[in-house]
Amino acid sequence: MKITRQKHAKKHLGFFRNNFGVREPYQILLDGTFCQAALRGRIQLREQLPRYLMGETQLCTTRCVLKELETLGNDLYGAKLIAQKCQVRNCPHFKNAVSGSDCLLSMVEEGNPHHYFVATQDQNLSVKVKKKPGVPLMFIIQNTIVLDKPSPKTVAFVKAIESGQLVSVHEKESIKQLKEEQGLMKNPEQRRRKKRKKISGPNPLSCLKKKKKAQDTKSPASEKKRKRKRVRIRNRSAPAVPCEKQNP
């Protein structure tokens, strides 16, 4: 049974890898129900998940899931401890927290660009995840981890891509990378920097101010020269010599 499970997992992983760009390390988003099921089945997630998926994994969760487990009390204290050991991914609910299922669903919106796996025991969440193409789904049955096969929505999406009706998110990313490497696509920051470089010469008003300063510095020197010339022009008159009277 273990060999057949791994074969199915390898087959499903190859499907998601080839069509949606899923790669190692596999990022697995856990909710409270999956952590609780792993606790009851005594499943060591950090050891068994890499063996089952035959690759490196990262156990992840969100702040909303942790907050939900805290509000549920001591009944899910063990599940909360498991979730606290996972890496916390940033979700868009900073101010107002939502339920764990809604939070995980928002993390795989817009084509699941971060290639998250969703691990849950919530049936309602599983149904909603299956409606989104390209999202691998995991759950626990009889104390064993199972990677679900691609949903009908995912299979139909891949067929539409193969027929040329749609373009996958993975293909869009690869096209952007090729354009950036060839220089066909420029970032808006580079355009702004180029516009900033086109700056005119110095301000003419600043030049006028400098000229005024130069004129002011010359004025005291000219005054000193004038004063010195006036001092040099002054001449003292010689005393008059009295004439002697002649006797007749």
JSON list of C-alpha atoms in Angstrom, two decimals:
[
{"chain": "A", "resi": 1, "resn": "MET", "atom": "CA", "xyz": [0.00, 0.00, 0.00]},
{"chain": "A", "resi": 2, "resn": "LYS", "atom": "CA", "xyz": [2.85, 2.39, 0.84]},
{"chain": "A", "resi": 3, "resn": "ILE", "atom": "CA", "xyz": [4.49, 1.85, -2.58]},
{"chain": "A", "resi": 4, "resn": "THR", "atom": "CA", "xyz": [1.24, 2.46, -4.45]},
{"chain": "A", "resi": 5, "resn": "ARG", "atom": "CA", "xyz": [0.60, 5.66, -2.46]},
{"chain": "A", "resi": 6, "resn": "GLN", "atom": "CA", "xyz": [4.03, 6.98, -3.36]},
{"chain": "A", "resi": 7, "resn": "LYS", "atom": "CA", "xyz": [3.47, 6.10, -7.02]},
{"chain": "A", "resi": 8, "resn": "HIS", "atom": "CA", "xyz": [0.22, 8.03, -7.06]},
{"chain": "A", "resi": 9, "resn": "ALA", "atom": "CA", "xyz": [1.88, 10.96, -5.27]},
{"chain": "A", "resi": 10, "resn": "LYS", "atom": "CA", "xyz": [4.74, 10.95, -7.79]},
{"chain": "A", "resi": 11, "resn": "LYS", "atom": "CA", "xyz": [2.27, 10.94, -10.68]},
{"chain": "A", "resi": 12, "resn": "HIS", "atom": "CA", "xyz": [0.22, 13.81, -9.25]},
{"chain": "A", "resi": 13, "resn": "LEU", "atom": "CA", "xyz": [3.33, 15.84, -8.45]},
{"chain": "A", "resi": 14, "resn": "GLY", "atom": "CA", "xyz": [4.58, 15.42, -11.99]},
{"chain": "A", "resi": 15, "resn": "PHE", "atom": "CA", "xyz": [1.26, 16.73, -13.30]},
{"chain": "A", "resi": 16, "resn": "PHE", "atom": "CA", "xyz": [1.43, 19.87, -11.14]},
{"chain": "A", "resi": 17, "resn": "ARG", "atom": "CA", "xyz": [5.14, 20.35, -11.85]},
{"chain": "A", "resi": 18, "resn": "ASN", "atom": "CA", "xyz": [4.78, 20.18, -15.62]},
{"chain": "A", "resi": 19, "resn": "ASN", "atom": "CA", "xyz": [1.62, 22.26, -15.93]},
{"chain": "A", "resi": 20, "resn": "PHE", "atom": "CA", "xyz": [1.80, 24.74, -13.04]},
{"chain": "A", "resi": 21, "resn": "GLY", "atom": "CA", "xyz": [5.49, 25.02, -12.17]},
{"chain": "A", "resi": 22, "resn": "VAL", "atom": "CA", "xyz": [5.25, 23.45, -8.70]},
{"chain": "A", "resi": 23, "resn": "ARG", "atom": "CA", "xyz": [8.78, 22.89, -7.39]},
{"chain": "A", "resi": 24, "resn": "GLU", "atom": "CA", "xyz": [10.78, 22.13, -4.26]},
{"chain": "A", "resi": 25, "resn": "PRO", "atom": "CA", "xyz": [10.67, 23.06, -1.48]},
{"chain": "A", "resi": 26, "resn": "TYR", "atom": "CA", "xyz": [6.95, 22.25, -1.45]},
{"chain": "A", "resi": 27, "resn": "GLN", "atom": "CA", "xyz": [5.12, 24.87, 0.61]},
{"chain": "A", "resi": 28, "resn": "ILE", "atom": "CA", "xyz": [2.25, 23.22, 2.48]},
{"chain": "A", "resi": 29, "resn": "LEU", "atom": "CA", "xyz": [-0.35, 25.42, 4.17]},
{"chain": "A", "resi": 30, "resn": "LEU", "atom": "CA", "xyz": [-1.79, 23.70, 7.26]},
{"chain": "A", "resi": 31, "resn": "ASP", "atom": "CA", "xyz": [-5.04, 24.54, 9.00]},
{"chain": "A", "resi": 32, "resn": "GLY", "atom": "CA", "xyz": [-6.19, 23.56, 12.49]},
{"chain": "A", "resi": 33, "resn": "THR", "atom": "CA", "xyz": [-8.15, 20.49, 11.36]},
{"chain": "A", "resi": 34, "resn": "PHE", "atom": "CA", "xyz": [-5.13, 18.96, 9.62]},
{"chain": "A", "resi": 35, "resn": "CYS", "atom": "CA", "xyz": [-2.92, 19.57, 12.67]},
{"chain": "A", "resi": 36, "resn": "GLN", "atom": "CA", "xyz": [-5.52, 17.97, 14.93]},
{"chain": "A", "resi": 37, "resn": "ALA", "atom": "CA", "xyz": [-5.79, 14.90, 12.66]},
{"chain": "A", "resi": 38, "resn": "ALA", "atom": "CA", "xyz": [-2.00, 14.54, 12.61]},
{"chain": "A", "resi": 39, "resn": "LEU", "atom": "CA", "xyz": [-1.94, 14.74, 16.41]},
{"chain": "A", "resi": 40, "resn": "ARG", "atom": "CA", "xyz": [-4.60, 12.04, 16.79]},
{"chain": "A", "resi": 41, "resn": "GLY", "atom": "CA", "xyz": [-2.89, 9.75, 14.29]},
{"chain": "A", "resi": 42, "resn": "ARG", "atom": "CA", "xyz": [0.53, 10.40, 15.86]},
{"chain": "A", "resi": 43, "resn": "ILE", "atom": "CA", "xyz": [1.92, 11.49, 12.50]},
{"chain": "A", "resi": 44, "resn": "GLN", "atom": "CA", "xyz": [5.30, 13.22, 12.52]},
{"chain": "A", "resi": 45, "resn": "LEU", "atom": "CA", "xyz": [4.68, 15.73, 9.75]},
{"chain": "A", "resi": 46, "resn": "ARG", "atom": "CA", "xyz": [8.27, 16.96, 9.46]},
{"chain": "A", "resi": 47, "resn": "GLU", "atom": "CA", "xyz": [9.51, 13.41, 8.88]},
{"chain": "A", "resi": 48, "resn": "GLN", "atom": "CA", "xyz": [6.71, 11.78, 6.91]},
{"chain": "A", "resi": 49, "resn": "LEU", "atom": "CA", "xyz": [5.80, 14.56, 4.47]},
{"chain": "A", "resi": 50, "resn": "PRO", "atom": "CA", "xyz": [9.26, 14.72, 2.80]},
{"chain": "A", "resi": 51, "resn": "ARG", "atom": "CA", "xyz": [9.28, 10.93, 2.50]},
{"chain": "A", "resi": 52, "resn": "TYR", "atom": "CA", "xyz": [5.81, 10.83, 0.99]},
{"chain": "A", "resi": 53, "resn": "LEU", "atom": "CA", "xyz": [6.42, 13.67, -1.48]},
{"chain": "A", "resi": 54, "resn": "MET", "atom": "CA", "xyz": [10.02, 12.55, -2.11]},
{"chain": "A", "resi": 55, "resn": "GLY", "atom": "CA", "xyz": [11.33, 16.07, -1.78]},
{"chain": "A", "resi": 56, "resn": "GLU", "atom": "CA", "xyz": [12.01, 18.97, 0.55]},
{"chain": "A", "resi": 57, "resn": "THR", "atom": "CA", "xyz": [8.95, 20.50, 2.22]},
{"chain": "A", "resi": 58, "resn": "GLN", "atom": "CA", "xyz": [8.12, 23.61, 4.23]},
{"chain": "A", "resi": 59, "resn": "LEU", "atom": "CA", "xyz": [5.25, 23.52, 6.74]},
{"chain": "A", "resi": 60, "resn": "CYS", "atom": "CA", "xyz": [3.43, 26.86, 6.68]},
{"chain": "A", "resi": 61, "resn": "THR", "atom": "CA", "xyz": [0.40, 28.49, 8.26]},
{"chain": "A", "resi": 62, "resn": "THR", "atom": "CA", "xyz": [-1.06, 31.98, 8.71]},
{"chain": "A", "resi": 63, "resn": "ARG", "atom": "CA", "xyz": [-1.83, 34.32, 11.59]},
{"chain": "A", "resi": 64, "resn": "CYS", "atom": "CA", "xyz": [-5.55, 33.80, 11.11]},
{"chain": "A", "resi": 65, "resn": "VAL", "atom": "CA", "xyz": [-5.18, 30.03, 11.65]},
{"chain": "A", "resi": 66, "resn": "LEU", "atom": "CA", "xyz": [-3.16, 30.59, 14.82]},
{"chain": "A", "resi": 67, "resn": "LYS", "atom": "CA", "xyz": [-5.68, 33.10, 16.12]},
{"chain": "A", "resi": 68, "resn": "GLU", "atom": "CA", "xyz": [-8.54, 30.72, 15.39]},
{"chain": "A", "resi": 69, "resn": "LEU", "atom": "CA", "xyz": [-6.82, 27.91, 17.33]},
{"chain": "A", "resi": 70, "resn": "GLU", "atom": "CA", "xyz": [-6.27, 30.24, 20.28]},
{"chain": "A", "resi": 71, "resn": "THR", "atom": "CA", "xyz": [-9.94, 31.17, 20.44]},
{"chain": "A", "resi": 72, "resn": "LEU", "atom": "CA", "xyz": [-11.06, 27.52, 20.35]},
{"chain": "A", "resi": 73, "resn": "GLY", "atom": "CA", "xyz": [-9.51, 26.83, 23.74]},
{"chain": "A", "resi": 74, "resn": "ASN", "atom": "CA", "xyz": [-7.79, 23.85, 25.35]},
{"chain": "A", "resi": 75, "resn": "ASP", "atom": "CA", "xyz": [-9.49, 21.25, 23.14]},
{"chain": "A", "resi": 76, "resn": "LEU", "atom": "CA", "xyz": [-7.14, 22.15, 20.30]},
{"chain": "A", "resi": 77, "resn": "TYR", "atom": "CA", "xyz": [-4.10, 23.01, 22.40]},
{"chain": "A", "resi": 78, "resn": "GLY", "atom": "CA", "xyz": [-2.00, 20.25, 20.81]},
{"chain": "A", "resi": 79, "resn": "ALA", "atom": "CA", "xyz": [-2.97, 21.34, 17.31]},
{"chain": "A", "resi": 80, "resn": "LYS", "atom": "CA", "xyz": [-2.01, 24.91, 18.23]},
{"chain": "A", "resi": 81, "resn": "LEU", "atom": "CA", "xyz": [1.46, 23.74, 19.32]},
{"chain": "A", "resi": 82, "resn": "ILE", "atom": "CA", "xyz": [1.96, 22.00, 15.97]},
{"chain": "A", "resi": 83, "resn": "ALA", "atom": "CA", "xyz": [0.84, 25.08, 14.05]},
{"chain": "A", "resi": 84, "resn": "GLN", "atom": "CA", "xyz": [3.11, 27.37, 16.08]},
{"chain": "A", "resi": 85, "resn": "LYS", "atom": "CA", "xyz": [6.14, 25.37, 14.92]},
{"chain": "A", "resi": 86, "resn": "CYS", "atom": "CA", "xyz": [5.31, 26.10, 11.27]},
{"chain": "A", "resi": 87, "resn": "GLN", "atom": "CA", "xyz": [6.50, 29.06, 9.25]},
{"chain": "A", "resi": 88, "resn": "VAL", "atom": "CA", "xyz": [4.00, 31.93, 9.33]},
{"chain": "A", "resi": 89, "resn": "ARG", "atom": "CA", "xyz": [3.12, 33.33, 5.90]},
{"chain": "A", "resi": 90, "resn": "ASN", "atom": "CA", "xyz": [1.83, 36.88, 5.55]},
{"chain": "A", "resi": 91, "resn": "CYS", "atom": "CA", "xyz": [-1.87, 37.08, 4.77]},
{"chain": "A", "resi": 92, "resn": "PRO", "atom": "CA", "xyz": [-3.86, 40.17, 3.76]},
{"chain": "A", "resi": 93, "resn": "HIS", "atom": "CA", "xyz": [-5.82, 40.18, 7.04]},
{"chain": "A", "resi": 94, "resn": "PHE", "atom": "CA", "xyz": [-3.54, 42.30, 9.23]},
{"chain": "A", "resi": 95, "resn": "LYS", "atom": "CA", "xyz": [-6.18, 44.32, 11.03]},
{"chain": "A", "resi": 96, "resn": "ASN", "atom": "CA", "xyz": [-9.28, 42.11, 10.92]},
{"chain": "A", "resi": 97, "resn": "ALA", "atom": "CA", "xyz": [-8.64, 38.38, 11.22]},
{"chain": "A", "resi": 98, "resn": "VAL", "atom": "CA", "xyz": [-10.91, 35.92, 9.38]},
{"chain": "A", "resi": 99, "resn": "SER", "atom": "CA", "xyz": [-11.52, 32.21, 9.76]},
{"chain": "A", "resi": 100, "resn": "GLY", "atom": "CA", "xyz": [-8.74, 29.80, 8.93]},
{"chain": "A", "resi": 101, "resn": "SER", "atom": "CA", "xyz": [-10.54, 28.37, 5.90]},
{"chain": "A", "resi": 102, "resn": "ASP", "atom": "CA", "xyz": [-11.20, 31.80, 4.39]},
{"chain": "A", "resi": 103, "resn": "CYS", "atom": "CA", "xyz": [-7.60, 32.83, 5.00]},
{"chain": "A", "resi": 104, "resn": "LEU", "atom": "CA", "xyz": [-6.13, 29.76, 3.31]},
{"chain": "A", "resi": 105, "resn": "LEU", "atom": "CA", "xyz": [-8.51, 30.22, 0.41]},
{"chain": "A", "resi": 106, "resn": "SER", "atom": "CA", "xyz": [-7.29, 33.80, -0.06]},
{"chain": "A", "resi": 107, "resn": "MET", "atom": "CA", "xyz": [-3.68, 32.60, -0.13]},
{"chain": "A", "resi": 108, "resn": "VAL", "atom": "CA", "xyz": [-4.27, 30.60, -3.33]},
{"chain": "A", "resi": 109, "resn": "GLU", "atom": "CA", "xyz": [-6.13, 33.31, -5.24]},
{"chain": "A", "resi": 110, "resn": "GLU", "atom": "CA", "xyz": [-5.07, 34.61, -8.68]},
{"chain": "A", "resi": 111, "resn": "GLY", "atom": "CA", "xyz": [-3.70, 31.31, -9.96]},
{"chain": "A", "resi": 112, "resn": "ASN", "atom": "CA", "xyz": [-1.75, 30.31, -6.83]},
{"chain": "A", "resi": 113, "resn": "PRO", "atom": "CA", "xyz": [1.46, 32.18, -7.79]},
{"chain": "A", "resi": 114, "resn": "HIS", "atom": "CA", "xyz": [3.42, 30.89, -4.76]},
{"chain": "A", "resi": 115, "resn": "HIS", "atom": "CA", "xyz": [2.52, 27.24, -5.56]},
{"chain": "A", "resi": 116, "resn": "TYR", "atom": "CA", "xyz": [1.01, 26.47, -2.15]},
{"chain": "A", "resi": 117, "resn": "PHE", "atom": "CA", "xyz": [-0.36, 23.07, -1.17]},
{"chain": "A", "resi": 118, "resn": "VAL", "atom": "CA", "xyz": [-3.47, 23.18, 1.03]},
{"chain": "A", "resi": 119, "resn": "ALA", "atom": "CA", "xyz": [-3.63, 20.57, 3.81]},
{"chain": "A", "resi": 120, "resn": "THR", "atom": "CA", "xyz": [-7.03, 20.39, 5.50]},
{"chain": "A", "resi": 121, "resn": "GLN", "atom": "CA", "xyz": [-9.73, 18.07, 6.83]},
{"chain": "A", "resi": 122, "resn": "ASP", "atom": "CA", "xyz": [-12.48, 20.64, 6.26]},
{"chain": "A", "resi": 123, "resn": "GLN", "atom": "CA", "xyz": [-14.82, 19.35, 3.56]},
{"chain": "A", "resi": 124, "resn": "ASN", "atom": "CA", "xyz": [-16.20, 22.79, 2.69]},
{"chain": "A", "resi": 125, "resn": "LEU", "atom": "CA", "xyz": [-12.71, 24.15, 2.21]},
{"chain": "A", "resi": 126, "resn": "SER", "atom": "CA", "xyz": [-11.72, 21.13, 0.12]},
{"chain": "A", "resi": 127, "resn": "VAL", "atom": "CA", "xyz": [-14.65, 21.70, -2.24]},
{"chain": "A", "resi": 128, "resn": "LYS", "atom": "CA", "xyz": [-13.70, 25.37, -2.70]},
{"chain": "A", "resi": 129, "resn": "VAL", "atom": "CA", "xyz": [-10.03, 24.51, -3.28]},
{"chain": "A", "resi": 130, "resn": "LYS", "atom": "CA", "xyz": [-10.96, 21.99, -5.97]},
{"chain": "A", "resi": 131, "resn": "LYS", "atom": "CA", "xyz": [-12.71, 24.77, -7.88]},
{"chain": "A", "resi": 132, "resn": "LYS", "atom": "CA", "xyz": [-9.42, 26.66, -8.20]},
{"chain": "A", "resi": 133, "resn": "PRO", "atom": "CA", "xyz": [-7.11, 25.18, -10.86]},
{"chain": "A", "resi": 134, "resn": "GLY", "atom": "CA", "xyz": [-3.52, 24.44, -9.98]},
{"chain": "A", "resi": 135, "resn": "VAL", "atom": "CA", "xyz": [-3.86, 24.02, -6.19]},
{"chain": "A", "resi": 136, "resn": "PRO", "atom": "CA", "xyz": [-2.68, 20.63, -4.80]},
{"chain": "A", "resi": 137, "resn": "LEU", "atom": "CA", "xyz": [-4.89, 19.35, -1.98]},
{"chain": "A", "resi": 138, "resn": "MET", "atom": "CA", "xyz": [-3.76, 17.10, 0.89]},
{"chain": "A", "resi": 139, "resn": "PHE", "atom": "CA", "xyz": [-5.65, 15.35, 3.70]},
{"chain": "A", "resi": 140, "resn": "ILE", "atom": "CA", "xyz": [-5.33, 12.45, 6.16]},
{"chain": "A", "resi": 141, "resn": "ILE", "atom": "CA", "xyz": [-7.26, 9.17, 5.84]},
{"chain": "A", "resi": 142, "resn": "GLN", "atom": "CA", "xyz": [-6.78, 6.27, 8.27]},
{"chain": "A", "resi": 143, "resn": "ASN", "atom": "CA", "xyz": [-3.72, 7.91, 9.81]},
{"chain": "A", "resi": 144, "resn": "THR", "atom": "CA", "xyz": [-2.00, 8.25, 6.42]},
{"chain": "A", "resi": 145, "resn": "ILE", "atom": "CA", "xyz": [-1.23, 11.38, 4.40]},
{"chain": "A", "resi": 146, "resn": "VAL", "atom": "CA", "xyz": [-2.77, 11.51, 0.92]},
{"chain": "A", "resi": 147, "resn": "LEU", "atom": "CA", "xyz": [-2.17, 13.90, -1.98]},
{"chain": "A", "resi": 148, "resn": "ASP", "atom": "CA", "xyz": [-5.44, 14.21, -3.84]},
{"chain": "A", "resi": 149, "resn": "LYS", "atom": "CA", "xyz": [-5.54, 13.73, -7.60]},
{"chain": "A", "resi": 150, "resn": "PRO", "atom": "CA", "xyz": [-6.00, 16.83, -9.79]},
{"chain": "A", "resi": 151, "resn": "SER", "atom": "CA", "xyz": [-9.56, 18.09, -9.67]},
{"chain": "A", "resi": 152, "resn": "PRO", "atom": "CA", "xyz": [-11.80, 18.12, -12.79]},
{"chain": "A", "resi": 153, "resn": "LYS", "atom": "CA", "xyz": [-11.50, 21.92, -12.84]},
{"chain": "A", "resi": 154, "resn": "THR", "atom": "CA", "xyz": [-7.70, 21.65, -12.94]},
{"chain": "A", "resi": 155, "resn": "VAL", "atom": "CA", "xyz": [-7.75, 19.01, -15.69]},
{"chain": "A", "resi": 156, "resn": "ALA", "atom": "CA", "xyz": [-10.14, 21.12, -17.79]},
{"chain": "A", "resi": 157, "resn": "PHE", "atom": "CA", "xyz": [-7.89, 24.15, -17.32]},
{"chain": "A", "resi": 158, "resn": "VAL", "atom": "CA", "xyz": [-4.84, 22.23, -18.55]},
{"chain": "A", "resi": 159, "resn": "LYS", "atom": "CA", "xyz": [-6.75, 20.98, -21.61]},
{"chain": "A", "resi": 160, "resn": "ALA", "atom": "CA", "xyz": [-7.80, 24.54, -22.43]},
{"chain": "A", "resi": 161, "resn": "ILE", "atom": "CA", "xyz": [-4.15, 25.62, -22.26]},
{"chain": "A", "resi": 162, "resn": "GLU", "atom": "CA", "xyz": [-3.06, 22.79, -24.52]},
{"chain": "A", "resi": 163, "resn": "SER", "atom": "CA", "xyz": [-5.69, 23.75, -27.07]},
{"chain": "A", "resi": 164, "resn": "GLY", "atom": "CA", "xyz": [-4.43, 27.35, -27.01]},
{"chain": "A", "resi": 165, "resn": "GLN", "atom": "CA", "xyz": [-7.53, 28.89, -25.46]},
{"chain": "A", "resi": 166, "resn": "LEU", "atom": "CA", "xyz": [-5.81, 29.98, -22.22]},
{"chain": "A", "resi": 167, "resn": "VAL", "atom": "CA", "xyz": [-2.34, 30.88, -20.95]},
{"chain": "A", "resi": 168, "resn": "SER", "atom": "CA", "xyz": [-1.22, 29.54, -17.58]},
{"chain": "A", "resi": 169, "resn": "VAL", "atom": "CA", "xyz": [0.29, 31.69, -14.84]},
{"chain": "A", "resi": 170, "resn": "HIS", "atom": "CA", "xyz": [3.52, 29.71, -15.11]},
{"chain": "A", "resi": 171, "resn": "GLU", "atom": "CA", "xyz": [3.79, 30.54, -18.82]},
{"chain": "A", "resi": 172, "resn": "LYS", "atom": "CA", "xyz": [3.10, 34.22, -18.15]},
{"chain": "A", "resi": 173, "resn": "GLU", "atom": "CA", "xyz": [5.92, 34.33, -15.61]},
{"chain": "A", "resi": 174, "resn": "SER", "atom": "CA", "xyz": [8.33, 32.62, -18.00]},
{"chain": "A", "resi": 175, "resn": "ILE", "atom": "CA", "xyz": [7.41, 35.09, -20.77]},
{"chain": "A", "resi": 176, "resn": "LYS", "atom": "CA", "xyz": [8.09, 38.03, -18.42]},
{"chain": "A", "resi": 177, "resn": "GLN", "atom": "CA", "xyz": [11.46, 36.58, -17.44]},
{"chain": "A", "resi": 178, "resn": "LEU", "atom": "CA", "xyz": [12.46, 36.14, -21.08]},
{"chain": "A", "resi": 179, "resn": "LYS", "atom": "CA", "xyz": [11.46, 39.71, -21.90]},
{"chain": "A", "resi": 180, "resn": "GLU", "atom": "CA", "xyz": [13.44, 41.05, -18.96]},
{"chain": "A", "resi": 181, "resn": "GLU", "atom": "CA", "xyz": [16.52, 39.02, -19.92]},
{"chain": "A", "resi": 182, "resn": "GLN", "atom": "CA", "xyz": [16.39, 40.28, -23.53]},
{"chain": "A", "resi": 183, "resn": "GLY", "atom": "CA", "xyz": [15.73, 43.85, -22.44]},
{"chain": "A", "resi": 184, "resn": "LEU", "atom": "CA", "xyz": [12.35, 44.07, -24.15]},
{"chain": "A", "resi": 185, "resn": "MET", "atom": "CA", "xyz": [10.53, 44.82, -20.94]},
{"chain": "A", "resi": 186, "resn": "LYS", "atom": "CA", "xyz": [11.63, 47.76, -18.80]},
{"chain": "A", "resi": 187, "resn": "ASN", "atom": "CA", "xyz": [10.71, 48.37, -15.21]},
{"chain": "A", "resi": 188, "resn": "PRO", "atom": "CA", "xyz": [8.84, 51.62, -14.38]},
{"chain": "A", "resi": 189, "resn": "GLU", "atom": "CA", "xyz": [11.60, 52.47, -11.87]},
{"chain": "A", "resi": 190, "resn": "GLN", "atom": "CA", "xyz": [14.19, 52.52, -14.64]},
{"chain": "A", "resi": 191, "resn": "ARG", "atom": "CA", "xyz": [11.97, 54.84, -16.70]},
{"chain": "A", "resi": 192, "resn": "ARG", "atom": "CA", "xyz": [11.63, 57.19, -13.76]},
{"chain": "A", "resi": 193, "resn": "ARG", "atom": "CA", "xyz": [15.36, 57.19, -13.22]},
{"chain": "A", "resi": 194, "resn": "LYS", "atom": "CA", "xyz": [15.93, 58.07, -16.88]},
{"chain": "A", "resi": 195, "resn": "LYS", "atom": "CA", "xyz": [13.50, 60.96, -16.63]},
{"chain": "A", "resi": 196, "resn": "ARG", "atom": "CA", "xyz": [15.27, 62.24, -13.56]},
{"chain": "A", "resi": 197, "resn": "LYS", "atom": "CA", "xyz": [18.58, 62.30, -15.42]},
{"chain": "A", "resi": 198, "resn": "LYS", "atom": "CA", "xyz": [17.16, 64.81, -17.95]},
{"chain": "A", "resi": 199, "resn": "ILE", "atom": "CA", "xyz": [17.72, 67.84, -15.73]},
{"chain": "A", "resi": 200, "resn": "SER", "atom": "CA", "xyz": [18.46, 71.32, -17.13]},
{"chain": "A", "resi": 201, "resn": "GLY", "atom": "CA", "xyz": [21.56, 73.38, -16.26]},
{"chain": "A", "resi": 202, "resn": "PRO", "atom": "CA", "xyz": [22.06, 75.48, -13.16]},
{"chain": "A", "resi": 203, "resn": "ASN", "atom": "CA", "xyz": [19.49, 77.99, -12.10]},
{"chain": "A", "resi": 204, "resn": "PRO", "atom": "CA", "xyz": [20.24, 81.41, -13.69]},
{"chain": "A", "resi": 205, "resn": "LEU", "atom": "CA", "xyz": [19.18, 83.15, -10.47]},
{"chain": "A", "resi": 206, "resn": "SER", "atom": "CA", "xyz": [21.96, 81.42, -8.58]},
{"chain": "A", "resi": 207, "resn": "CYS", "atom": "CA", "xyz": [24.47, 82.69, -11.16]},
{"chain": "A", "resi": 208, "resn": "LEU", "atom": "CA", "xyz": [23.22, 86.24, -10.68]},
{"chain": "A", "resi": 209, "resn": "LYS", "atom": "CA", "xyz": [23.70, 85.99, -6.96]},
{"chain": "A", "resi": 210, "resn": "LYS", "atom": "CA", "xyz": [27.30, 84.90, -7.43]},
{"chain": "A", "resi": 211, "resn": "LYS", "atom": "CA", "xyz": [27.98, 87.90, -9.70]},
{"chain": "A", "resi": 212, "resn": "LYS", "atom": "CA", "xyz": [26.60, 90.31, -7.11]},
{"chain": "A", "resi": 213, "resn": "LYS", "atom": "CA", "xyz": [28.88, 88.87, -4.49]},
{"chain": "A", "resi": 214, "resn": "ALA", "atom": "CA", "xyz": [31.88, 89.37, -6.79]},
{"chain": "A", "resi": 215, "resn": "GLN", "atom": "CA", "xyz": [30.99, 93.01, -7.33]},
{"chain": "A", "resi": 216, "resn": "ASP", "atom": "CA", "xyz": [30.57, 93.62, -3.61]},
{"chain": "A", "resi": 217, "resn": "THR", "atom": "CA", "xyz": [34.01, 92.22, -2.88]},
{"chain": "A", "resi": 218, "resn": "LYS", "atom": "CA", "xyz": [35.65, 94.59, -5.38]},
{"chain": "A", "resi": 219, "resn": "SER", "atom": "CA", "xyz": [34.01, 97.78, -4.06]},
{"chain": "A", "resi": 220, "resn": "PRO", "atom": "CA", "xyz": [35.97, 98.18, -0.75]},
{"chain": "A", "resi": 221, "resn": "ALA", "atom": "CA", "xyz": [39.31, 97.70, -2.54]},
{"chain": "A", "resi": 222, "resn": "SER", "atom": "CA", "xyz": [38.55, 100.47, -5.04]},
{"chain": "A", "resi": 223, "resn": "GLU", "atom": "CA", "xyz": [37.60, 102.84, -2.21]},
{"chain": "A", "resi": 224, "resn": "LYS", "atom": "CA", "xyz": [40.93, 102.20, -0.49]},
{"chain": "A", "resi": 225, "resn": "LYS", "atom": "CA", "xyz": [42.81, 102.96, -3.70]},
{"chain": "A", "resi": 226, "resn": "ARG", "atom": "CA", "xyz": [40.94, 106.24, -4.08]},
{"chain": "A", "resi": 227, "resn": "LYS", "atom": "CA", "xyz": [41.77, 107.22, -0.53]},
{"chain": "A", "resi": 228, "resn": "ARG", "atom": "CA", "xyz": [45.45, 106.45, -1.04]},
{"chain": "A", "resi": 229, "resn": "LYS", "atom": "CA", "xyz": [45.53, 108.64, -4.22]},
{"chain": "A", "resi": 230, "resn": "ARG", "atom": "CA", "xyz": [44.04, 111.57, -2.34]},
{"chain": "A", "resi": 231, "resn": "VAL", "atom": "CA", "xyz": [46.77, 111.30, 0.30]},
{"chain": "A", "resi": 232, "resn": "ARG", "atom": "CA", "xyz": [49.52, 111.27, -2.28]},
{"chain": "A", "resi": 233, "resn": "ILE", "atom": "CA", "xyz": [48.23, 114.39, -4.12]},
{"chain": "A", "resi": 234, "resn": "ARG", "atom": "CA", "xyz": [48.64, 116.66, -1.08]},
{"chain": "A", "resi": 235, "resn": "ASN", "atom": "CA", "xyz": [51.76, 119.09, -1.38]},
{"chain": "A", "resi": 236, "resn": "ARG", "atom": "CA", "xyz": [53.07, 121.54, 1.26]},
{"chain": "A", "resi": 237, "resn": "SER", "atom": "CA", "xyz": [53.86, 125.13, -0.01]},
{"chain": "A", "resi": 238, "resn": "ALA", "atom": "CA", "xyz": [57.46, 126.56, 0.67]},
{"chain": "A", "resi": 239, "resn": "PRO", "atom": "CA", "xyz": [57.74, 129.53, 3.10]},
{"chain": "A", "resi": 240, "resn": "ALA", "atom": "CA", "xyz": [58.09, 132.97, 1.45]},
{"chain": "A", "resi": 241, "resn": "VAL", "atom": "CA", "xyz": [61.57, 134.68, 1.79]},
{"chain": "A", "resi": 242, "resn": "PRO", "atom": "CA", "xyz": [61.36, 138.38, 2.84]},
{"chain": "A", "resi": 243, "resn": "CYS", "atom": "CA", "xyz": [63.11, 140.92, 0.52]},
{"chain": "A", "resi": 244, "resn": "GLU", "atom": "CA", "xyz": [65.80, 143.26, 2.06]},
{"chain": "A", "resi": 245, "resn": "LYS", "atom": "CA", "xyz": [65.37, 146.96, 1.69]},
{"chain": "A", "resi": 246, "resn": "GLN", "atom": "CA", "xyz": [68.17, 148.83, -0.28]},
{"chain": "A", "resi": 247, "resn": "ASN", "atom": "CA", "xyz": [69.69, 152.10, 1.13]},
{"chain": "A", "resi": 248, "resn": "PRO", "atom": "CA", "xyz": [69.41, 155.06, -1.10]}
]
